[in-house]
Coordinates of C-alpha atoms and ligand atoms in Angstrom, one line a residue:
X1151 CA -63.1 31.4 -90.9
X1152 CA -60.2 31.8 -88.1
X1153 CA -59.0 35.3 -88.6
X1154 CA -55.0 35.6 -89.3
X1155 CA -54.8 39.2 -89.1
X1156 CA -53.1 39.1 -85.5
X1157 CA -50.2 37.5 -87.2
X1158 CA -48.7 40.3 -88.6
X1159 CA -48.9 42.8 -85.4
X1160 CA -45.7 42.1 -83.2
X1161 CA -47.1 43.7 -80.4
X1162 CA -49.9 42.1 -80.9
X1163 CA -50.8 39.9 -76.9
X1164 CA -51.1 36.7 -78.8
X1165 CA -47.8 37.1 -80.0
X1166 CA -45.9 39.4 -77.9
X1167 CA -44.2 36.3 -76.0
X1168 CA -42.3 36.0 -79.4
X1169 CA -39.8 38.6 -78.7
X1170 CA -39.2 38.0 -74.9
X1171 CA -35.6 38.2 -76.3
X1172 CA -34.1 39.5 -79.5
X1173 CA -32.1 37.1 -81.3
X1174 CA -29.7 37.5 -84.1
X1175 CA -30.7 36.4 -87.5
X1176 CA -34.6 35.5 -86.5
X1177 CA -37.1 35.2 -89.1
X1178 CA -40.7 36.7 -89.0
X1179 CA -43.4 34.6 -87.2
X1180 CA -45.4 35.1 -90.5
X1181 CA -43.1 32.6 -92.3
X1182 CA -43.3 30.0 -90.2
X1183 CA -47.1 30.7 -89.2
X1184 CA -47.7 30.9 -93.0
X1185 CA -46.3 27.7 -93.6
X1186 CA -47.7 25.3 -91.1
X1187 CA -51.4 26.8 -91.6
X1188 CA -51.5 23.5 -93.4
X1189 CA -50.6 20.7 -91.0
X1190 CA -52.8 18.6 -89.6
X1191 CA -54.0 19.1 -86.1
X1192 CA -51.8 15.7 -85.4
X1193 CA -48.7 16.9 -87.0
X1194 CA -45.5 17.7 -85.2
X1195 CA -42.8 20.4 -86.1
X1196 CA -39.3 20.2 -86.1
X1197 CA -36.6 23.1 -86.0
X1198 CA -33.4 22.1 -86.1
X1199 CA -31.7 25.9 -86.7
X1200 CA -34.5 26.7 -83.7
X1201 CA -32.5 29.8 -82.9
X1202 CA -34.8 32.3 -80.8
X1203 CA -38.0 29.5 -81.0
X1204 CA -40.0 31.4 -84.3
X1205 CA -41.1 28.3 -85.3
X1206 CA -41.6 26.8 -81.6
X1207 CA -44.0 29.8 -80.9
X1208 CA -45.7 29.3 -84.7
X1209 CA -46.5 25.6 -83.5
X1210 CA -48.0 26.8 -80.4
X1211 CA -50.2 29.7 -81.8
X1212 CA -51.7 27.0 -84.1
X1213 CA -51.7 24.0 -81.4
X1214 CA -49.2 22.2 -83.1
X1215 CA -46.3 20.4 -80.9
X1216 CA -43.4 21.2 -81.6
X1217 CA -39.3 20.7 -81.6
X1218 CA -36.0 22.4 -81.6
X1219 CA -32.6 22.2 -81.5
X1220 CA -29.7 25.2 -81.5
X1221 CA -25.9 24.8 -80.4
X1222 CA -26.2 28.0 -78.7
X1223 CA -27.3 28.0 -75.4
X1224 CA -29.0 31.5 -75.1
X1225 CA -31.0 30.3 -78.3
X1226 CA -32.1 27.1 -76.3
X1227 CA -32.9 29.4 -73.0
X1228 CA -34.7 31.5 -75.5
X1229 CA -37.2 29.2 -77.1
X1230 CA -38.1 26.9 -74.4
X1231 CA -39.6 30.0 -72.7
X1232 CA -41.6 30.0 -75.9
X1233 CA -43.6 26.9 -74.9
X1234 CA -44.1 27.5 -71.0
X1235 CA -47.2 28.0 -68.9
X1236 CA -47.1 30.2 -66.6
X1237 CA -48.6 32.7 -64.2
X1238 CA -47.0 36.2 -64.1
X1239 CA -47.6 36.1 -60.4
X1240 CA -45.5 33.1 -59.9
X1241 CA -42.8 34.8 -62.3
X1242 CA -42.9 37.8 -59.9
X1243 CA -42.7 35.6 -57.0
X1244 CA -39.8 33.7 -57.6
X1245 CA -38.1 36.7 -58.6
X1246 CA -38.6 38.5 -55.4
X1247 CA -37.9 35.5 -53.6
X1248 CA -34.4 35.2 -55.2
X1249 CA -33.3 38.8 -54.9
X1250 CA -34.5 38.8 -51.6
X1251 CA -33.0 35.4 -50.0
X1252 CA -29.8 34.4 -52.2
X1253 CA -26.8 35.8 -52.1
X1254 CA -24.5 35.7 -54.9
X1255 CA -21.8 33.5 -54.9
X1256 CA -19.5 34.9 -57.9
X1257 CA -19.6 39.0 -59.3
X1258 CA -17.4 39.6 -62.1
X1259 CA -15.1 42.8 -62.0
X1260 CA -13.2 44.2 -64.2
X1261 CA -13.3 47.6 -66.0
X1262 CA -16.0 46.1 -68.4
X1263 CA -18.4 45.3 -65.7
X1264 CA -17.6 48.5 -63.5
X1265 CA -19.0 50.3 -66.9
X1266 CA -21.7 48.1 -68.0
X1267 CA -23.9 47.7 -65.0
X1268 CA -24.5 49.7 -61.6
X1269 CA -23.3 48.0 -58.9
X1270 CA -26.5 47.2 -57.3
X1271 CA -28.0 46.1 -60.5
X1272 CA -25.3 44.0 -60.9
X1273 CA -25.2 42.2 -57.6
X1274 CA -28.8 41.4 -58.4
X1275 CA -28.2 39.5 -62.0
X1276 CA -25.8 37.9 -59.8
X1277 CA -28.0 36.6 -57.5
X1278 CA -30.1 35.5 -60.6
X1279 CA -27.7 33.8 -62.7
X1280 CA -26.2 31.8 -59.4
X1281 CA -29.7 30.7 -58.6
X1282 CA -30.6 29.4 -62.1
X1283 CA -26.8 27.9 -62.3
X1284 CA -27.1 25.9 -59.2
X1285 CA -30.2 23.8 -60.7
X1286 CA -29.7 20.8 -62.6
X1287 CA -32.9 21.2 -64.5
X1288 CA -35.4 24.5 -64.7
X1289 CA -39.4 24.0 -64.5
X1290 CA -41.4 26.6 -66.4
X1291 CA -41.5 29.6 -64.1
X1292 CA -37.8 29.6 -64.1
X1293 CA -37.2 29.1 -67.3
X1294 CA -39.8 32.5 -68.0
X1295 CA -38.0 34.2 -65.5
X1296 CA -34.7 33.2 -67.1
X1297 CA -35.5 34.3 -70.3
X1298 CA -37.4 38.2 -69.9
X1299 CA -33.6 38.2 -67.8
X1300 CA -31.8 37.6 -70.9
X1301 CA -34.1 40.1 -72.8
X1302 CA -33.4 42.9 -70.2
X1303 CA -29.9 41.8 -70.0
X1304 CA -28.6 44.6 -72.3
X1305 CA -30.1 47.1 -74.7
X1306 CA -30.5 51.5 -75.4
X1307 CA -31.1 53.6 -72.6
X1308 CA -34.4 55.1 -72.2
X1309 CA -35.3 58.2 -71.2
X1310 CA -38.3 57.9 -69.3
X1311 CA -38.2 54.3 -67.4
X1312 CA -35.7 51.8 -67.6
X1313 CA -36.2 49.0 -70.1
X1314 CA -32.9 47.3 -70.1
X1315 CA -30.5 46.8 -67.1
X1316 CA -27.2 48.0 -68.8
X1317 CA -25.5 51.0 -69.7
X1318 CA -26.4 52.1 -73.4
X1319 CA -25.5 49.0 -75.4
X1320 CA -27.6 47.5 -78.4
X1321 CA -30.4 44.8 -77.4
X1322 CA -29.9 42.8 -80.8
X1323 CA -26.2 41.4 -79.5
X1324 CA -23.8 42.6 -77.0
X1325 CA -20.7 44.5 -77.7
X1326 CA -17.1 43.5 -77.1
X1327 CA -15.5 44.5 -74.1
X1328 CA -12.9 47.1 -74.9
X1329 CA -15.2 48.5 -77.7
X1330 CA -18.0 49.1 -75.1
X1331 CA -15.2 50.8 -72.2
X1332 CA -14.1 53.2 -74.9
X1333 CA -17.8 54.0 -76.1
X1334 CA -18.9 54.5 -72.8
X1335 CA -16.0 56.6 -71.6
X1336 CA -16.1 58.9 -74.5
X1337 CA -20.0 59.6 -74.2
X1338 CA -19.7 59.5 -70.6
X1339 CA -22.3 57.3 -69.9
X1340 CA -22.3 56.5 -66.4
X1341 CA -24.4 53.2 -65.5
X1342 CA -28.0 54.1 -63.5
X1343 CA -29.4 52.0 -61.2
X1344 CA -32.1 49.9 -62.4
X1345 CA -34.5 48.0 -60.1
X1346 CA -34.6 44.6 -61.3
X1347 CA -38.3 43.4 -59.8
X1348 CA -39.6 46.3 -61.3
X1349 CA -38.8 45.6 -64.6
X1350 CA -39.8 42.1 -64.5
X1351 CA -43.3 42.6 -63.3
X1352 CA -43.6 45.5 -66.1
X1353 CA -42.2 42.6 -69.0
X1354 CA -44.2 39.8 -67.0
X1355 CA -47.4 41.9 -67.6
X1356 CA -46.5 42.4 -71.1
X1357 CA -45.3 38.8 -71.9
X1358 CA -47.3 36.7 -69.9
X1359 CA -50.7 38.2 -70.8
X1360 CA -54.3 36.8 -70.9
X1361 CA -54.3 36.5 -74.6
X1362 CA -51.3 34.1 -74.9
X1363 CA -52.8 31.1 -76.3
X1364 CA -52.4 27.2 -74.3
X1365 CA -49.4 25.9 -74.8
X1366 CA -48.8 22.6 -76.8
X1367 CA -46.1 20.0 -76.1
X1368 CA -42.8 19.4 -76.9
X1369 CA -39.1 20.4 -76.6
X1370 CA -35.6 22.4 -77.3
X1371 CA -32.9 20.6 -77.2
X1372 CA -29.0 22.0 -76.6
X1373 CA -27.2 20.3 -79.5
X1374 CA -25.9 20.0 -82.6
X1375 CA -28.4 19.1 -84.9
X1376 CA -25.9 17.2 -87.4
X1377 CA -25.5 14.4 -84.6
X1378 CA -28.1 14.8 -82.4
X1379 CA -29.5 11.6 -81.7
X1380 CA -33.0 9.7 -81.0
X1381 CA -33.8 11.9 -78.4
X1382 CA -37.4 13.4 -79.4
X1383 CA -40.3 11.2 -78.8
X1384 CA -41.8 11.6 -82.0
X1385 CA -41.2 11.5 -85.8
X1386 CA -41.6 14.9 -87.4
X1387 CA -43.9 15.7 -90.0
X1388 CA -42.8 18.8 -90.5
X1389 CA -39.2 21.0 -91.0
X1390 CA -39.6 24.6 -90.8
X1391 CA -36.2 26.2 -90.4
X1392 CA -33.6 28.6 -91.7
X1393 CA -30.0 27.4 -91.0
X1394 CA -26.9 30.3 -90.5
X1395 CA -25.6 31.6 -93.9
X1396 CA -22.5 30.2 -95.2
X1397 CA -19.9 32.6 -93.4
X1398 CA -22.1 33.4 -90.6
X1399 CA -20.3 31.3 -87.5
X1400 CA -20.0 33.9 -84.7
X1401 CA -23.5 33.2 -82.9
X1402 CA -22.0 32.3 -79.7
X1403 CA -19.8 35.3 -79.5
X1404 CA -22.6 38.5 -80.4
X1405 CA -24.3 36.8 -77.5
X1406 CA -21.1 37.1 -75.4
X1407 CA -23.1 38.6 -72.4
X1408 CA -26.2 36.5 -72.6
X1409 CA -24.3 33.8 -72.5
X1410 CA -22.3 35.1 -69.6
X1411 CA -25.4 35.0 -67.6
X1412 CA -26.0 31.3 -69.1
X1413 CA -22.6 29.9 -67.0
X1414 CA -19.8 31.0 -70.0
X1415 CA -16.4 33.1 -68.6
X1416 CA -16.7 36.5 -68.0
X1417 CA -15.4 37.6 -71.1
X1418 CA -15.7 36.6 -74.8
X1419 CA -15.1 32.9 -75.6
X1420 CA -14.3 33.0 -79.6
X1421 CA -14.3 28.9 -79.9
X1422 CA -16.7 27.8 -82.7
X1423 CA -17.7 24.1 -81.3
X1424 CA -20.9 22.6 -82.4
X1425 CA -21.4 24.9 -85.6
X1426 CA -22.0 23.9 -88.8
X1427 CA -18.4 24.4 -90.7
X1428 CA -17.2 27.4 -92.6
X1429 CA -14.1 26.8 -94.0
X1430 CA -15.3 26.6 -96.9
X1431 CA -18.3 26.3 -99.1
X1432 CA -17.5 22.6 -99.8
X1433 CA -17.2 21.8 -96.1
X1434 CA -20.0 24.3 -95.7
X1435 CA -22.6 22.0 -97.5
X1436 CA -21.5 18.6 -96.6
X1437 CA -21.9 20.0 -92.7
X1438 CA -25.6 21.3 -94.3
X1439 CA -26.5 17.7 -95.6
X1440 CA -25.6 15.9 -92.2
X1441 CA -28.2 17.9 -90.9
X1442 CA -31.2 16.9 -93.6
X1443 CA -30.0 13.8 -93.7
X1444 CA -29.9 12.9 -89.6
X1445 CA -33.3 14.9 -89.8
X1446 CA -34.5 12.5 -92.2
X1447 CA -34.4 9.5 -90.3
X1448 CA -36.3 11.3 -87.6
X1449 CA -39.5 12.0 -90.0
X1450 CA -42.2 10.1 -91.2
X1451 CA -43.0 9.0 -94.8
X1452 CA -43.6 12.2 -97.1
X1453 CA -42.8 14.8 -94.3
X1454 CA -42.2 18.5 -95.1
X1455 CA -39.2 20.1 -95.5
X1456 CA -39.3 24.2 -95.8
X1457 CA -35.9 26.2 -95.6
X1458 CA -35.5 30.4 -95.5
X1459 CA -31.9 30.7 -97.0
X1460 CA -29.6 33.5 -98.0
X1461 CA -25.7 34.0 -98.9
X1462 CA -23.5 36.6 -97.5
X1463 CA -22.3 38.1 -101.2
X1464 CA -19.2 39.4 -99.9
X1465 CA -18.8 35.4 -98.3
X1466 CA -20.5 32.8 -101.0
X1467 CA -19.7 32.1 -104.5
X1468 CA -22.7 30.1 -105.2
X1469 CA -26.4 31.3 -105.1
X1470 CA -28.6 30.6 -101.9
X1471 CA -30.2 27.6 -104.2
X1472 CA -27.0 26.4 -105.1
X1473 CA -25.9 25.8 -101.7
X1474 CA -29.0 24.2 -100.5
X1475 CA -29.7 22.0 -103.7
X1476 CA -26.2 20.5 -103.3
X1477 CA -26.7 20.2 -99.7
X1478 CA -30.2 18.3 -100.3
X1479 CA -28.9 15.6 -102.9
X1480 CA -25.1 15.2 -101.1
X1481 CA -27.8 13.9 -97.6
X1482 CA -29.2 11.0 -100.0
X1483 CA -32.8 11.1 -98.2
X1484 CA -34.9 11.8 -101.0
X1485 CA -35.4 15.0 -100.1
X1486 CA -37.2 16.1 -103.1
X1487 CA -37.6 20.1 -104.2
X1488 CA -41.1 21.0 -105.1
X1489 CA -40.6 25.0 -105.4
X1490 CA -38.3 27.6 -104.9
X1491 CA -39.7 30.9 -104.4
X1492 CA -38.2 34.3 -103.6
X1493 CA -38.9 35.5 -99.7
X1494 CA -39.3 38.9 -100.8
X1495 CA -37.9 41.9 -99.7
X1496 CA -36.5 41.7 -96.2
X1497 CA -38.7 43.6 -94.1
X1498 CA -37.0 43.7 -90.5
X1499 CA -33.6 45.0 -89.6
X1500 CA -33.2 41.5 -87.6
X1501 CA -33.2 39.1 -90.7
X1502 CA -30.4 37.5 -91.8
X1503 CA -30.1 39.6 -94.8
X1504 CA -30.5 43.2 -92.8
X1505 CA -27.7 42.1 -91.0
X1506 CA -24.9 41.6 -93.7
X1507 CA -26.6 44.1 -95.9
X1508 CA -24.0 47.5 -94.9
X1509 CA -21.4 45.0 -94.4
X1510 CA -21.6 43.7 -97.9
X1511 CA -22.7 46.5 -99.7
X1512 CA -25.4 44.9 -101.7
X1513 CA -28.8 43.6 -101.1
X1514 CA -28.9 40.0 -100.2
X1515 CA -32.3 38.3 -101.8
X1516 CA -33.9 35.0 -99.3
X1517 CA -35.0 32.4 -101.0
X1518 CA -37.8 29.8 -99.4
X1519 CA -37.4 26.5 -100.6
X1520 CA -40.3 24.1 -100.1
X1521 CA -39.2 20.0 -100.6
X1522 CA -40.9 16.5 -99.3
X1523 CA -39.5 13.4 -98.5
X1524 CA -39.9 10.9 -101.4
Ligands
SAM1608 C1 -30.6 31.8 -88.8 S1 -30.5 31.3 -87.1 C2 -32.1 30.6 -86.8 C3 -33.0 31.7 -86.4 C4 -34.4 31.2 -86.1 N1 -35.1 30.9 -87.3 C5 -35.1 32.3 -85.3 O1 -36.2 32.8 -85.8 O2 -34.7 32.7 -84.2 C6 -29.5 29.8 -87.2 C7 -29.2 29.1 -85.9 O3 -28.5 27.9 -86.2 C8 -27.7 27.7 -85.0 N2 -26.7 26.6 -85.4 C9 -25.6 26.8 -86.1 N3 -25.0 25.6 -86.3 C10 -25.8 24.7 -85.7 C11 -25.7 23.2 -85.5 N4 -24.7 22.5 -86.1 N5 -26.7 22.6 -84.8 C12 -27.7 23.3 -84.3 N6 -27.8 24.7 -84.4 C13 -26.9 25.3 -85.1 C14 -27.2 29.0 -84.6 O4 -26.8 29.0 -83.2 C15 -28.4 29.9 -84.9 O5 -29.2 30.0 -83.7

């Protein structure tokens, strides 16, 4: 008998790689890990909300390959690091290497950036982001490097060593511009200087540990996954995913600064492209069943489909199952329910359902919903 247990300790070295970078709305490994406990050794996953990689990272534990697609590009940077194989020494290396030979060609200034990073510290994300900006495609140690970056990028100051490179800010999603200024100026929080190697080797030695189990193969794809096309190699056996809530639409701009570092302006772009649409519930759904339904022609006979869904109460009329029941029969696939079972109570503050829970001033209930193509 394999023993599970690990599954459920975050910190955990076999799964520590899973939080390289906090992501908004992220389900728990468990659900995901839960789930595909029973594919076949030959199956392969698809995630077509992939978000931070959960799913990604649940394939690899269990040597399953795996796919994923997000329209944000931070979630994309995010979960491809999920499936690399790398040495922590070459991570180091290429790190030292860049803050120690580039030069960077473009730093941002403006009152924002004068608070939010020390000078120094901020001429070396420079020299980062330039370096990773200037190459047309990243091979793995990049793309590790990239990502414990994007993890670091922002987050509470600590009191003994530094954990994050910005002034106090949360690590979940950055704060908008003027809001930060204001914050930071009334607390007087001056910006320390934080040594940027340093940190990396701590988080490489942390993230890239002995324990982290082979990776398997497969890919994250930048796109939206109601029109992405024939791109993956394979045909999916499996669907493990949770898409946004109806209402939820503003990924792209609570990772403002991440995505900064990803090539975006250096202030907050509040465009929507490549989102499923939230006008309205109607146009909600129809967006939900593109996605199932272009999904479909991508699986084989009888795949999986398994979906973690909530509502925003103060946002949806209609139940979680509502939603996804008229989203499944409106994508004419076959898709064809088996169960619908509570996800229980939500357990961390990073689920979709923490989020909106002060917000809306009631608890929101998950549902999972577990269908197979007929
Ligand atoms: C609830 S989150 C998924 C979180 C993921 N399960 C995890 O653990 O990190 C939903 C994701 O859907 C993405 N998204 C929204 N509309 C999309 C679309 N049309 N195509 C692809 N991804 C989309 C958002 O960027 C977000 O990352």
């Amino acid at each position: 008998m394999v023993d599970n247990s690990f599954i459920e300790n975050r910190i955990h070295p076999k799964i520590r790689l899973n939080s390289i970078c906090p992501y908004f709305t992220m389900f728990p490994i468990t659900f995901p890990y839960s789930v595909l406990l029973n594919a076949k050794k030959t199956d392969v996953v698809f995630d077509p909300f992939c978000g931070r990689g959960t799913t990604n990272f649940a394939s690899r534990l269990l040597g399953l390959k795996s796919y994923g697609v997000d329209s944000n590009p931070v979630a994309q940077a995010v979960a491809q690091a999920k499936l690399v194989n790398v040495k922590r020494e070459e991570v180091n290396k290429l790190c030292s290497d860049i803050l120690f030979n580039f030069e960077p060609k473009h730093v941002p200034s403006s009152e924002f950036w004068e608070w939010a990073y020390h000078a120094e510290t901020l001429i070396n994300i420079c020299k980062l982001r330039d370096f990773f900006l200037e190459k047309d495609q990243l091979n793995d140690v990049e793309i590790a490097l990239r990502a414990i970056v994007l993890g670091t990028l922002h987050g509470p100051i600590m009191k003994t060593q530094a954990s994050y490179l910005s002034n106090q800010m949360p690590r979940t999603f950055s704060t908008k511009p003027n809001y930060s200024v204001n914050y930071w100026k009334a607390n007087q929080l001056i910006p320390n200087y934080v040594n940027l190697l340093q940190l990396v080797e701590k988080k490489t030695v942390y993230f890239f540990n002995d324990d982290l189990p082979e990776t398997t193969d497969g890919e994250i794809i930048l796109g939206d996954s109601r029109w992405v096309g024939n791109v993956f190699e394979d045909k999916f056996d499996w669907i493990v995913t949770s898409p946004p809530y109806f209402g939820m639409s503003t990924y792209k701009q609570d990772q403002w600064l991440r995505n900064w570092f990803l090539g975006d302006k250096d202030d907050v772009d509040y465009s929507s492209k490549q989102q499923l649409v939230h006008w309205s519930e109607k146009s909600f759904v129809i967006s939900l069943s593109q996605v199932w339904s272009n999904a479909a022609n991508k699986c084989n006979p009888s795949a999986k489909l398994v979906i973690r869904f909530g509502a925003l109460p103060s946002k949806s009329k209609k139940t979680p199952q509502e939603l996804i029941e008229e989203s499944l029969s409106l994508s004419n696939c076959n898709w064809q329910i088996e169960n619908i079972q509570s996800a229980g109570k939500p357990i961390s503050s990073n689920r979709q359902a923490n989020q909106f829970k002060n917000a809306a001033g009631s608890y929101v209930e998950e549902i999972d919903v577990f269908a197979h193509l007929n």
